[in-house]
Amino acid sequence: MKWEKLKPPEPDDPMCCCECDVFQYGCCCDCEDLDEAFNRWLRDKAPKSGCHSFLLGALIDNLEISLVPALVLLPLLMRVAALHYLLGVMILTALPGLVLWLYYATHKRKRRTLFFLTLALYSLAYMYYLFITEIVPRGDVSRVQLCTVTTGMVFTIVSLVWTKRSPGFVSSTPHEEDINGSQSVTGSIQAEVSSSFSGSRSREKWSRCPVCKITRPPRAGHCRTCGVCVQRLDHHCVWINSCVGQGNHRSFLLTLCVFLLTSLYGISLVLHSLCPQQYLVSALFYCPGVYSQSSSALCFTCAWYSVIVTGGLLYLLVSQLANISFNVTEREAQLALRNKTGQSRLWGLAVATGTYSRGFYQNWVDFLTMADASASGKWYLIGFASNGQWFVRHRASMKMGTAMLNATADGDLEISYASLKSDGTCWRMNNLAKKTDMPGKFTYTSWGNENDMRVVDVKYDQYALIHTVKIDGDHPTVVNKLYGREVELSQDLLEKFRQFSLETGILFENIALLPQNGECTAA
């Protein structure tokens, strides 16, 4: 077997444009193309490709209407399988292959698909519906047991929604770029100072994505399916239609655990109601009289269907736990097998690379406490430097404040700054920094002035150095800020901040390390 068939789904090599297409329509790839199709249709213009049903094809492709037969076939197949145990064995054995065939026949050219997520949620809802309508009326399920199953269902869905919020996308940072365009800072000075800050990064094996053209932290990877770089990328899970990365890996495991516990508990209640005289495991293989009634046969068949799904997800959970124990992601394991740099462990459940492993206990500590490598969250303003007259006048009274940063879905940055004044009141300022074409460069308006803000260097769990040029008429003002995740930073970072400020033309006496201060209450 050639390696191409086993190639990891999230490689870092660029994707050629021919891999992102819809051959039967030859015109749409994503929602942007769908919007363009609508615009051309409203303007009564012909599509560029000349296909006759461009708009209809785009709608079918993006709305995934082919999900309908899959959702209709599931309950139909379950009822056919309930007619006889031989039919049940045949259908349940062929069902996984049928699902894969339907997926490849209708969705194999789609980069992202709701097929598996919709099928999983529909199966969950259908099993719960049968439990309520067929098992509960038998009287063998108490209210406490019913509440437990219902709570597990709700908790599973809530955990799934939380998991899909964000896998931890890599934010662009320009420490490797030549930052130019400032009237008071030359590109060579920026690059020199930036490289001095970035020395620790090179030792941590930061890399540049050949597709996104951004610098990413160690263990981050590019997901070809989503088209973005994800922090500590594990894999792209088709069952949740999202990547599993640093931002949602723990909640992904929680979703698996909650679903498995709920499923196993629900299966045990169903088998206990259908076969009260049998042990739980033996009831799956021998349940006298279960096919005498259509309702009991249907519930028994669905119990077997749930066992198959639960078994597959249990294997996934065990392999995930094994990878965490060796401190390796699924992507790293596949690449290690491809490059023959890893060794199989636990009968092939995990691959030990030895790169990040620090022992079983410390590996789990690292996984449970890993920080989100993004700018979002709370920062303390530790250093402030500027030659602006307003800063010179108020420098002596300035104290440390806090900034809350939140990255929007569009890549902009919401900044909320608060500083506690001596009289106990709070001075607050809110800004929306709009991203630009240059990674790490933002623009925002404050006090009627245009501000050009650039992230010179950042280590998301420690510090961030921000360089801003305020345009006030014909007199631009340079402002440098040093933020920290904690109220104290190392002397080396403080000294580098001073050196950077001097290089950008700020006088030594106008470089301030702000004294610690109380924090404002939430607004």
Short mmCIF file of C-alpha atoms in Angstrom, two decimals:
data_model
loop_
_atom_site.label_atom_id
_atom_site.label_comp_id
_atom_site.label_asym_id
_atom_site.label_seq_id
_atom_site.Cartn_x
_atom_site.Cartn_y
_atom_site.Cartn_z
CA MET A 1 0.00 0.00 0.00
CA LYS A 2 1.37 3.37 -0.97
CA TRP A 3 1.84 6.01 1.67
CA GLU A 4 -0.42 8.51 -0.14
CA LYS A 5 -3.45 6.56 1.08
CA LEU A 6 -2.30 6.92 4.65
CA LYS A 7 -1.23 10.54 4.39
CA PRO A 8 -2.25 12.65 7.40
CA PRO A 9 -5.29 14.87 6.72
CA GLU A 10 -3.57 17.99 8.08
CA PRO A 11 -0.23 18.29 6.22
CA ASP A 12 1.67 21.55 6.06
CA ASP A 13 2.30 21.42 2.34
CA PRO A 14 0.26 23.85 0.26
CA MET A 15 -3.02 22.68 -1.26
CA CYS A 16 -3.30 23.11 -5.00
CA CYS A 17 -6.41 24.82 -6.22
CA CYS A 18 -7.65 21.74 -8.07
CA GLU A 19 -8.26 20.03 -4.73
CA CYS A 20 -10.85 22.62 -3.79
CA ASP A 21 -13.62 22.29 -6.35
CA VAL A 22 -17.01 20.89 -7.18
CA PHE A 23 -16.54 19.07 -10.42
CA GLN A 24 -20.19 18.54 -11.19
CA TYR A 25 -20.79 22.29 -11.17
CA GLY A 26 -17.30 23.54 -11.81
CA CYS A 27 -17.82 26.86 -10.12
CA CYS A 28 -18.28 26.90 -6.33
CA CYS A 29 -15.86 26.12 -3.52
CA ASP A 30 -17.14 27.98 -0.48
CA CYS A 31 -19.64 30.49 0.82
CA GLU A 32 -17.78 33.39 -0.81
CA ASP A 33 -18.47 31.82 -4.18
CA LEU A 34 -22.11 31.38 -3.19
CA ASP A 35 -22.37 35.08 -2.35
CA GLU A 36 -20.75 35.94 -5.67
CA ALA A 37 -23.27 33.72 -7.45
CA PHE A 38 -26.14 35.55 -5.79
CA ASN A 39 -24.66 38.91 -6.75
CA ARG A 40 -24.32 37.90 -10.39
CA TRP A 41 -27.82 36.48 -10.40
CA LEU A 42 -29.27 39.70 -8.95
CA ARG A 43 -27.40 41.72 -11.57
CA ASP A 44 -28.71 39.34 -14.25
CA LYS A 45 -25.22 38.39 -15.37
CA ALA A 46 -24.17 34.99 -16.63
CA PRO A 47 -21.78 32.94 -14.51
CA LYS A 48 -18.17 32.92 -15.50
CA SER A 49 -18.02 29.17 -16.05
CA GLY A 50 -21.10 29.13 -18.25
CA CYS A 51 -22.83 26.31 -16.33
CA HIS A 52 -26.62 26.35 -16.69
CA SER A 53 -27.57 25.66 -13.08
CA PHE A 54 -24.83 27.54 -11.28
CA LEU A 55 -26.98 28.99 -8.49
CA LEU A 56 -28.89 25.76 -7.91
CA GLY A 57 -25.67 23.79 -7.81
CA ALA A 58 -24.13 26.17 -5.32
CA LEU A 59 -27.19 25.95 -3.07
CA ILE A 60 -27.25 22.17 -3.16
CA ASP A 61 -23.53 21.95 -2.45
CA ASN A 62 -23.52 24.43 0.44
CA LEU A 63 -26.80 23.40 2.07
CA GLU A 64 -25.92 19.68 1.84
CA ILE A 65 -29.38 18.55 0.79
CA SER A 66 -27.93 15.05 0.32
CA LEU A 67 -28.17 14.69 4.10
CA VAL A 68 -31.91 14.13 3.76
CA PRO A 69 -31.77 10.53 2.45
CA ALA A 70 -29.27 9.60 5.16
CA LEU A 71 -31.63 10.86 7.87
CA VAL A 72 -34.59 9.08 6.29
CA LEU A 73 -32.72 5.81 5.82
CA LEU A 74 -31.58 5.48 9.44
CA PRO A 75 -34.99 4.84 11.06
CA LEU A 76 -36.07 2.80 8.03
CA LEU A 77 -33.05 0.51 8.29
CA MET A 78 -33.56 0.15 12.03
CA ARG A 79 -37.16 -1.02 11.48
CA VAL A 80 -36.13 -3.46 8.75
CA ALA A 81 -33.38 -4.85 11.00
CA ALA A 82 -35.98 -5.36 13.74
CA LEU A 83 -37.99 -7.80 11.60
CA HIS A 84 -35.60 -10.70 12.18
CA TYR A 85 -32.32 -11.19 13.95
CA LEU A 86 -30.59 -12.30 10.74
CA LEU A 87 -31.67 -9.07 9.05
CA GLY A 88 -30.38 -7.22 12.09
CA VAL A 89 -26.97 -8.86 11.83
CA MET A 90 -26.73 -8.12 8.11
CA ILE A 91 -27.83 -4.49 8.31
CA LEU A 92 -25.81 -3.59 11.41
CA THR A 93 -22.74 -5.20 9.86
CA ALA A 94 -23.17 -3.34 6.58
CA LEU A 95 -24.28 -0.03 8.12
CA PRO A 96 -20.77 1.44 8.71
CA GLY A 97 -19.81 0.68 5.13
CA LEU A 98 -23.09 2.12 3.87
CA VAL A 99 -22.50 5.37 5.76
CA LEU A 100 -19.00 5.69 4.32
CA TRP A 101 -20.24 4.91 0.81
CA LEU A 102 -22.97 7.55 1.08
CA TYR A 103 -20.45 10.08 2.33
CA TYR A 104 -17.96 9.41 -0.47
CA ALA A 105 -20.71 9.38 -3.07
CA THR A 106 -22.07 12.79 -2.08
CA HIS A 107 -19.49 14.72 -0.04
CA LYS A 108 -15.99 13.43 -0.78
CA ARG A 109 -15.01 16.63 -2.65
CA LYS A 110 -16.19 18.95 0.10
CA ARG A 111 -13.53 20.40 2.34
CA ARG A 112 -15.89 20.70 5.31
CA THR A 113 -19.13 18.83 5.79
CA LEU A 114 -21.99 18.61 8.27
CA PHE A 115 -22.70 15.04 7.18
CA PHE A 116 -21.22 13.20 10.15
CA LEU A 117 -22.19 15.82 12.74
CA THR A 118 -25.81 15.84 11.57
CA LEU A 119 -25.91 12.04 11.44
CA ALA A 120 -24.50 11.79 14.96
CA LEU A 121 -26.94 14.31 16.42
CA TYR A 122 -29.88 12.72 14.60
CA SER A 123 -28.90 9.26 15.86
CA LEU A 124 -28.65 10.60 19.39
CA ALA A 125 -32.07 12.25 19.15
CA TYR A 126 -33.65 9.15 17.58
CA MET A 127 -32.29 6.83 20.27
CA TYR A 128 -33.56 9.17 22.98
CA TYR A 129 -36.98 9.36 21.29
CA LEU A 130 -37.31 5.57 21.29
CA PHE A 131 -36.19 5.46 24.91
CA ILE A 132 -38.93 7.91 25.91
CA THR A 133 -41.70 6.42 23.79
CA GLU A 134 -40.96 2.68 24.06
CA ILE A 135 -38.88 1.93 27.17
CA VAL A 136 -40.16 4.44 29.74
CA PRO A 137 -43.87 3.40 29.32
CA ARG A 138 -42.93 -0.16 30.31
CA GLY A 139 -42.51 1.06 33.88
CA ASP A 140 -39.04 -0.36 34.44
CA VAL A 141 -37.32 3.04 34.41
CA SER A 142 -37.60 5.22 37.49
CA ARG A 143 -37.81 9.01 37.44
CA VAL A 144 -34.28 9.28 38.79
CA GLN A 145 -32.98 7.07 35.97
CA LEU A 146 -34.92 9.06 33.39
CA CYS A 147 -33.53 12.33 34.77
CA THR A 148 -30.02 10.88 34.69
CA VAL A 149 -30.29 9.92 31.02
CA THR A 150 -31.85 13.27 30.12
CA THR A 151 -29.16 15.16 32.02
CA GLY A 152 -26.47 13.17 30.22
CA MET A 153 -28.07 14.02 26.88
CA VAL A 154 -28.22 17.73 27.65
CA PHE A 155 -24.70 17.78 29.07
CA THR A 156 -23.39 16.01 25.95
CA ILE A 157 -24.94 18.61 23.64
CA VAL A 158 -23.75 21.52 25.80
CA SER A 159 -20.24 20.08 25.91
CA LEU A 160 -20.31 19.57 22.13
CA VAL A 161 -21.32 23.20 21.56
CA TRP A 162 -18.51 24.32 23.86
CA THR A 163 -16.05 22.10 21.99
CA LYS A 164 -16.98 23.65 18.65
CA ARG A 165 -16.40 27.23 19.83
CA SER A 166 -12.73 27.39 18.89
CA PRO A 167 -9.88 24.89 18.57
CA GLY A 168 -7.36 27.67 19.19
CA PHE A 169 -6.48 29.38 15.92
CA VAL A 170 -2.97 30.77 15.60
CA SER A 171 -2.93 34.55 15.68
CA SER A 172 -0.57 36.22 13.24
CA THR A 173 2.48 37.88 14.76
CA PRO A 174 5.02 39.88 12.75
CA HIS A 175 8.19 39.33 14.74
CA GLU A 176 9.81 37.84 11.65
CA GLU A 177 8.52 40.58 9.34
CA ASP A 178 10.31 43.78 8.45
CA ILE A 179 7.96 46.29 10.05
CA ASN A 180 8.26 49.52 8.14
CA GLY A 181 6.18 52.52 7.24
CA SER A 182 6.60 54.41 10.52
CA GLN A 183 7.89 57.94 10.19
CA SER A 184 10.06 57.62 13.27
CA VAL A 185 11.18 53.96 13.17
CA THR A 186 13.09 52.42 10.30
CA GLY A 187 12.58 48.85 9.19
CA SER A 188 16.17 47.88 10.04
CA ILE A 189 15.82 49.03 13.65
CA GLN A 190 12.53 47.15 13.99
CA ALA A 191 14.00 43.97 12.57
CA GLU A 192 17.09 44.16 14.78
CA VAL A 193 15.15 44.71 17.99
CA SER A 194 12.53 42.19 16.98
CA SER A 195 15.15 39.52 16.38
CA SER A 196 16.64 40.13 19.83
CA PHE A 197 13.23 39.53 21.36
CA SER A 198 12.64 36.49 19.22
CA GLY A 199 15.77 34.61 20.21
CA SER A 200 13.90 32.52 22.75
CA ARG A 201 11.33 31.64 20.12
CA SER A 202 13.83 30.11 17.76
CA ARG A 203 14.97 27.81 20.53
CA GLU A 204 11.34 26.77 20.98
CA LYS A 205 11.14 25.74 17.29
CA TRP A 206 8.67 28.30 16.08
CA SER A 207 7.95 27.68 12.41
CA ARG A 208 6.46 29.47 9.45
CA CYS A 209 3.38 28.03 7.77
CA PRO A 210 3.91 27.81 4.00
CA VAL A 211 0.15 28.20 3.42
CA CYS A 212 -0.95 30.90 5.90
CA LYS A 213 2.41 32.73 5.72
CA ILE A 214 2.41 33.32 9.48
CA THR A 215 4.76 32.29 12.25
CA ARG A 216 3.23 29.74 14.57
CA PRO A 217 4.20 28.32 17.97
CA PRO A 218 5.64 24.85 18.53
CA ARG A 219 3.29 21.92 17.82
CA ALA A 220 0.88 24.07 15.82
CA GLY A 221 -0.18 22.69 12.46
CA HIS A 222 -2.07 23.68 9.35
CA CYS A 223 -5.42 21.96 8.83
CA ARG A 224 -6.07 21.55 5.13
CA THR A 225 -9.77 20.94 5.76
CA CYS A 226 -10.34 24.20 7.66
CA GLY A 227 -7.61 26.14 5.85
CA VAL A 228 -6.11 27.62 9.02
CA CYS A 229 -3.30 26.97 11.49
CA VAL A 230 -4.35 25.58 14.87
CA GLN A 231 -2.38 25.61 18.10
CA ARG A 232 -1.27 22.13 19.18
CA LEU A 233 -3.30 20.58 16.39
CA ASP A 234 -4.38 17.03 17.20
CA HIS A 235 -6.63 16.15 14.27
CA HIS A 236 -9.64 17.32 12.27
CA CYS A 237 -12.69 15.48 13.60
CA VAL A 238 -15.41 14.98 11.00
CA TRP A 239 -17.91 14.04 13.72
CA ILE A 240 -17.84 17.57 15.13
CA ASN A 241 -16.94 19.29 11.82
CA SER A 242 -14.06 21.08 13.51
CA CYS A 243 -10.41 20.76 14.39
CA VAL A 244 -9.32 19.44 17.77
CA GLY A 245 -6.54 21.64 19.08
CA GLN A 246 -5.24 23.37 22.14
CA GLY A 247 -8.36 25.45 22.62
CA ASN A 248 -10.86 22.58 22.68
CA HIS A 249 -8.93 19.33 23.24
CA ARG A 250 -9.94 19.06 26.89
CA SER A 251 -13.59 19.79 26.16
CA PHE A 252 -13.43 17.25 23.31
CA LEU A 253 -12.37 14.57 25.79
CA LEU A 254 -15.09 15.71 28.17
CA THR A 255 -17.69 15.36 25.40
CA LEU A 256 -16.48 11.84 24.63
CA CYS A 257 -16.57 10.83 28.30
CA VAL A 258 -20.05 12.26 28.93
CA PHE A 259 -21.46 10.67 25.78
CA LEU A 260 -19.95 7.26 26.56
CA LEU A 261 -21.21 7.26 30.14
CA THR A 262 -24.68 8.33 29.04
CA SER A 263 -24.76 5.80 26.22
CA LEU A 264 -23.59 2.89 28.38
CA TYR A 265 -26.09 3.79 31.09
CA GLY A 266 -28.93 4.10 28.55
CA ILE A 267 -28.05 0.76 26.93
CA SER A 268 -28.04 -0.94 30.32
CA LEU A 269 -31.52 0.45 31.11
CA VAL A 270 -32.87 -0.72 27.75
CA LEU A 271 -31.47 -4.24 28.10
CA HIS A 272 -32.66 -4.48 31.70
CA SER A 273 -36.17 -3.56 30.58
CA LEU A 274 -36.22 -5.93 27.57
CA CYS A 275 -34.39 -8.85 29.20
CA PRO A 276 -34.87 -8.57 32.96
CA GLN A 277 -33.74 -12.16 33.59
CA GLN A 278 -30.43 -11.85 31.77
CA TYR A 279 -27.11 -10.33 32.70
CA LEU A 280 -26.19 -7.17 30.86
CA VAL A 281 -23.55 -8.63 28.52
CA SER A 282 -25.35 -11.89 27.85
CA ALA A 283 -28.59 -10.02 27.08
CA LEU A 284 -26.97 -8.58 23.96
CA PHE A 285 -26.53 -12.09 22.52
CA TYR A 286 -29.45 -13.96 24.02
CA CYS A 287 -32.75 -12.26 24.86
CA PRO A 288 -35.67 -14.72 24.54
CA GLY A 289 -38.88 -13.32 23.09
CA VAL A 290 -37.43 -9.95 22.16
CA TYR A 291 -38.56 -10.37 18.52
CA SER A 292 -42.11 -11.31 19.49
CA GLN A 293 -43.13 -7.64 19.48
CA SER A 294 -42.10 -5.05 16.94
CA SER A 295 -41.50 -2.36 19.56
CA SER A 296 -39.17 -4.51 21.69
CA ALA A 297 -37.35 -5.76 18.57
CA LEU A 298 -36.81 -2.18 17.42
CA CYS A 299 -35.43 -1.14 20.81
CA PHE A 300 -33.15 -4.19 20.90
CA THR A 301 -31.83 -3.39 17.40
CA CYS A 302 -31.21 0.24 18.36
CA ALA A 303 -29.40 -0.96 21.48
CA TRP A 304 -27.03 -2.91 19.25
CA TYR A 305 -26.63 0.14 16.99
CA SER A 306 -25.72 2.19 20.07
CA VAL A 307 -23.22 -0.48 21.13
CA ILE A 308 -21.45 -0.27 17.75
CA VAL A 309 -21.24 3.54 17.92
CA THR A 310 -20.18 3.45 21.57
CA GLY A 311 -17.47 0.90 20.80
CA GLY A 312 -16.01 3.09 18.07
CA LEU A 313 -15.98 6.18 20.28
CA LEU A 314 -14.55 4.16 23.18
CA TYR A 315 -11.62 3.18 20.97
CA LEU A 316 -11.17 6.84 20.06
CA LEU A 317 -11.17 7.84 23.72
CA VAL A 318 -8.66 5.16 24.70
CA SER A 319 -6.30 6.18 21.88
CA GLN A 320 -6.62 9.83 22.93
CA LEU A 321 -5.80 8.98 26.54
CA ALA A 322 -2.80 6.95 25.38
CA ASN A 323 -1.50 9.83 23.24
CA ILE A 324 -1.84 12.27 26.12
CA SER A 325 0.06 9.90 28.39
CA PHE A 326 2.97 10.02 25.93
CA ASN A 327 2.47 13.77 25.27
CA VAL A 328 1.96 13.34 21.55
CA THR A 329 -0.83 14.55 19.29
CA GLU A 330 -2.50 12.43 16.62
CA ARG A 331 -0.93 14.61 13.93
CA GLU A 332 2.54 14.19 15.46
CA ALA A 333 1.98 10.45 15.73
CA GLN A 334 1.06 10.15 12.05
CA LEU A 335 4.04 12.24 10.98
CA ALA A 336 6.34 10.17 13.23
CA LEU A 337 5.12 6.95 11.62
CA ARG A 338 5.53 8.50 8.19
CA ASN A 339 9.10 9.61 8.90
CA LYS A 340 9.89 6.48 10.95
CA THR A 341 10.87 8.56 13.98
CA GLY A 342 8.39 7.09 16.47
CA GLN A 343 7.76 3.78 18.15
CA SER A 344 4.37 2.11 18.62
CA ARG A 345 3.26 1.63 22.20
CA LEU A 346 0.33 -0.10 23.91
CA TRP A 347 -0.35 -2.46 21.00
CA GLY A 348 -0.44 0.38 18.49
CA LEU A 349 -2.77 2.67 20.42
CA ALA A 350 -0.08 5.34 20.81
CA VAL A 351 3.17 6.40 19.18
CA ALA A 352 6.05 7.53 21.39
CA THR A 353 8.21 10.20 19.79
CA GLY A 354 10.11 11.27 22.92
CA THR A 355 10.12 14.89 21.78
CA TYR A 356 7.80 16.37 24.39
CA SER A 357 7.29 13.50 26.84
CA ARG A 358 8.32 14.23 30.42
CA GLY A 359 6.83 11.23 32.15
CA PHE A 360 3.25 10.07 32.65
CA TYR A 361 2.37 12.42 35.50
CA GLN A 362 3.99 15.54 34.05
CA ASN A 363 2.50 14.83 30.61
CA TRP A 364 -0.99 14.93 32.09
CA VAL A 365 -0.16 18.06 34.08
CA ASP A 366 1.02 19.76 30.88
CA PHE A 367 -2.16 18.74 29.07
CA LEU A 368 -4.54 19.88 31.81
CA THR A 369 -2.76 23.19 32.36
CA MET A 370 -1.75 24.14 28.81
CA ALA A 371 -2.35 27.82 28.12
CA ASP A 372 -4.14 29.18 25.09
CA ALA A 373 -1.47 30.80 22.91
CA SER A 374 -3.55 33.77 21.86
CA ALA A 375 -3.73 37.43 22.72
CA SER A 376 -7.17 37.09 24.29
CA GLY A 377 -7.50 37.50 28.04
CA LYS A 378 -6.20 39.85 30.70
CA TRP A 379 -2.90 41.72 30.42
CA TYR A 380 -1.15 44.09 32.83
CA LEU A 381 0.34 47.30 31.44
CA ILE A 382 3.83 47.21 32.95
CA GLY A 383 5.93 49.50 30.75
CA PHE A 384 5.01 52.76 29.00
CA ALA A 385 7.31 54.96 26.93
CA SER A 386 6.60 58.03 24.79
CA ASN A 387 7.89 61.52 23.98
CA GLY A 388 4.34 62.86 23.77
CA GLN A 389 3.74 65.98 25.87
CA TRP A 390 0.60 64.50 27.44
CA PHE A 391 2.67 61.58 28.74
CA VAL A 392 5.46 63.84 30.00
CA ARG A 393 2.89 65.82 32.02
CA HIS A 394 1.17 62.77 33.56
CA ARG A 395 4.07 60.35 33.80
CA ALA A 396 4.55 60.74 37.56
CA SER A 397 0.91 59.90 38.35
CA MET A 398 0.53 56.92 36.01
CA LYS A 399 0.12 53.48 37.57
CA MET A 400 -0.31 49.96 36.31
CA GLY A 401 -3.64 49.17 34.62
CA THR A 402 -5.27 46.14 33.07
CA ALA A 403 -6.29 45.48 29.49
CA MET A 404 -8.82 42.87 28.40
CA LEU A 405 -8.23 41.68 24.85
CA ASN A 406 -10.71 39.69 22.82
CA ALA A 407 -10.08 38.49 19.27
CA THR A 408 -13.16 38.70 17.07
CA ALA A 409 -14.17 36.24 14.37
CA ASP A 410 -12.97 38.70 11.72
CA GLY A 411 -9.48 38.88 13.20
CA ASP A 412 -9.96 42.29 14.81
CA LEU A 413 -8.99 42.97 18.42
CA GLU A 414 -11.35 44.37 21.03
CA ILE A 415 -9.33 46.28 23.66
CA SER A 416 -10.81 47.33 26.99
CA TYR A 417 -8.39 49.20 29.24
CA ALA A 418 -9.03 50.15 32.89
CA SER A 419 -6.87 51.94 35.46
CA LEU A 420 -7.72 52.57 39.14
CA LYS A 421 -7.32 56.22 40.08
CA SER A 422 -6.17 57.54 43.45
CA ASP A 423 -9.71 58.60 44.41
CA GLY A 424 -11.00 55.05 43.93
CA THR A 425 -12.69 55.68 40.59
CA CYS A 426 -11.75 53.95 37.36
CA TRP A 427 -10.56 55.42 34.10
CA ARG A 428 -11.73 53.25 31.21
CA MET A 429 -11.14 53.23 27.48
CA ASN A 430 -12.47 50.87 24.81
CA ASN A 431 -11.16 50.50 21.28
CA LEU A 432 -11.62 48.18 18.35
CA ALA A 433 -8.32 47.58 16.58
CA LYS A 434 -9.00 46.62 12.97
CA LYS A 435 -6.63 44.15 11.36
CA THR A 436 -4.73 45.05 8.20
CA ASP A 437 -3.14 43.09 5.39
CA MET A 438 0.15 42.96 7.31
CA PRO A 439 0.12 40.30 10.05
CA GLY A 440 0.27 41.82 13.52
CA LYS A 441 -0.58 45.33 12.35
CA PHE A 442 -3.81 47.00 13.51
CA THR A 443 -5.34 50.45 13.18
CA TYR A 444 -7.76 52.18 15.52
CA THR A 445 -9.05 55.66 16.32
CA SER A 446 -8.63 57.22 19.77
CA TRP A 447 -9.37 60.81 20.83
CA GLY A 448 -9.91 61.68 17.18
CA ASN A 449 -6.42 60.49 16.18
CA GLU A 450 -5.50 57.64 13.88
CA ASN A 451 -3.27 55.03 15.50
CA ASP A 452 -1.01 52.55 13.74
CA MET A 453 -0.43 49.68 16.20
CA ARG A 454 2.06 46.90 15.57
CA VAL A 455 2.87 43.83 17.64
CA VAL A 456 6.66 43.81 17.69
CA ASP A 457 7.01 40.66 19.74
CA VAL A 458 4.76 38.47 21.86
CA LYS A 459 4.91 35.32 23.90
CA TYR A 460 1.27 34.79 24.68
CA ASP A 461 1.64 33.29 28.13
CA GLN A 462 4.21 35.88 29.29
CA TYR A 463 4.56 39.27 27.58
CA ALA A 464 3.74 41.42 24.56
CA LEU A 465 5.62 44.42 23.16
CA ILE A 466 3.40 46.88 21.31
CA HIS A 467 4.63 49.76 19.15
CA THR A 468 2.09 52.46 18.22
CA VAL A 469 2.42 55.56 16.09
CA LYS A 470 -0.26 58.16 16.87
CA ILE A 471 -0.97 60.53 14.00
CA ASP A 472 -1.87 63.95 15.44
CA GLY A 473 -1.81 66.40 12.58
CA ASP A 474 1.69 66.61 11.16
CA HIS A 475 3.34 65.42 14.37
CA PRO A 476 3.34 61.62 14.83
CA THR A 477 3.93 60.40 18.37
CA VAL A 478 5.57 57.09 19.19
CA VAL A 479 4.13 55.04 22.07
CA ASN A 480 5.67 51.78 23.25
CA LYS A 481 3.85 49.52 25.70
CA LEU A 482 5.00 46.41 27.52
CA TYR A 483 2.22 44.07 28.65
CA GLY A 484 2.56 41.05 30.90
CA ARG A 485 0.30 38.21 31.94
CA GLU A 486 1.53 38.74 35.51
CA VAL A 487 2.25 41.97 37.39
CA GLU A 488 5.99 41.27 37.30
CA LEU A 489 8.30 40.44 34.41
CA SER A 490 11.94 39.41 34.37
CA GLN A 491 14.67 42.04 34.44
CA ASP A 492 15.84 40.89 31.02
CA LEU A 493 12.46 41.74 29.47
CA LEU A 494 12.36 45.10 31.23
CA GLU A 495 15.83 45.93 29.96
CA LYS A 496 14.93 44.90 26.42
CA PHE A 497 11.89 47.16 26.61
CA ARG A 498 14.13 50.07 27.59
CA GLN A 499 16.55 49.33 24.77
CA PHE A 500 13.74 49.06 22.23
CA SER A 501 12.30 52.41 23.37
CA LEU A 502 15.69 54.08 23.07
CA GLU A 503 16.12 52.65 19.56
CA THR A 504 12.76 54.12 18.54
CA GLY A 505 13.86 57.64 19.54
CA ILE A 506 12.32 57.94 23.01
CA LEU A 507 14.33 59.74 25.67
CA PHE A 508 15.52 57.69 28.62
CA GLU A 509 13.61 59.83 31.14
CA ASN A 510 10.39 59.16 29.24
CA ILE A 511 10.59 55.40 29.70
CA ALA A 512 8.43 54.42 32.68
CA LEU A 513 7.98 51.12 34.49
CA LEU A 514 4.58 51.61 36.10
CA PRO A 515 4.12 50.88 39.81
CA GLN A 516 1.66 48.18 40.83
CA ASN A 517 -1.90 49.29 41.43
CA GLY A 518 -5.26 47.91 42.45
CA GLU A 519 -7.62 46.59 39.82
CA CYS A 520 -10.93 48.05 38.76
CA THR A 521 -14.07 46.06 39.27
CA ALA A 522 -15.75 44.58 36.23
CA ALA A 523 -17.69 47.15 34.23
#
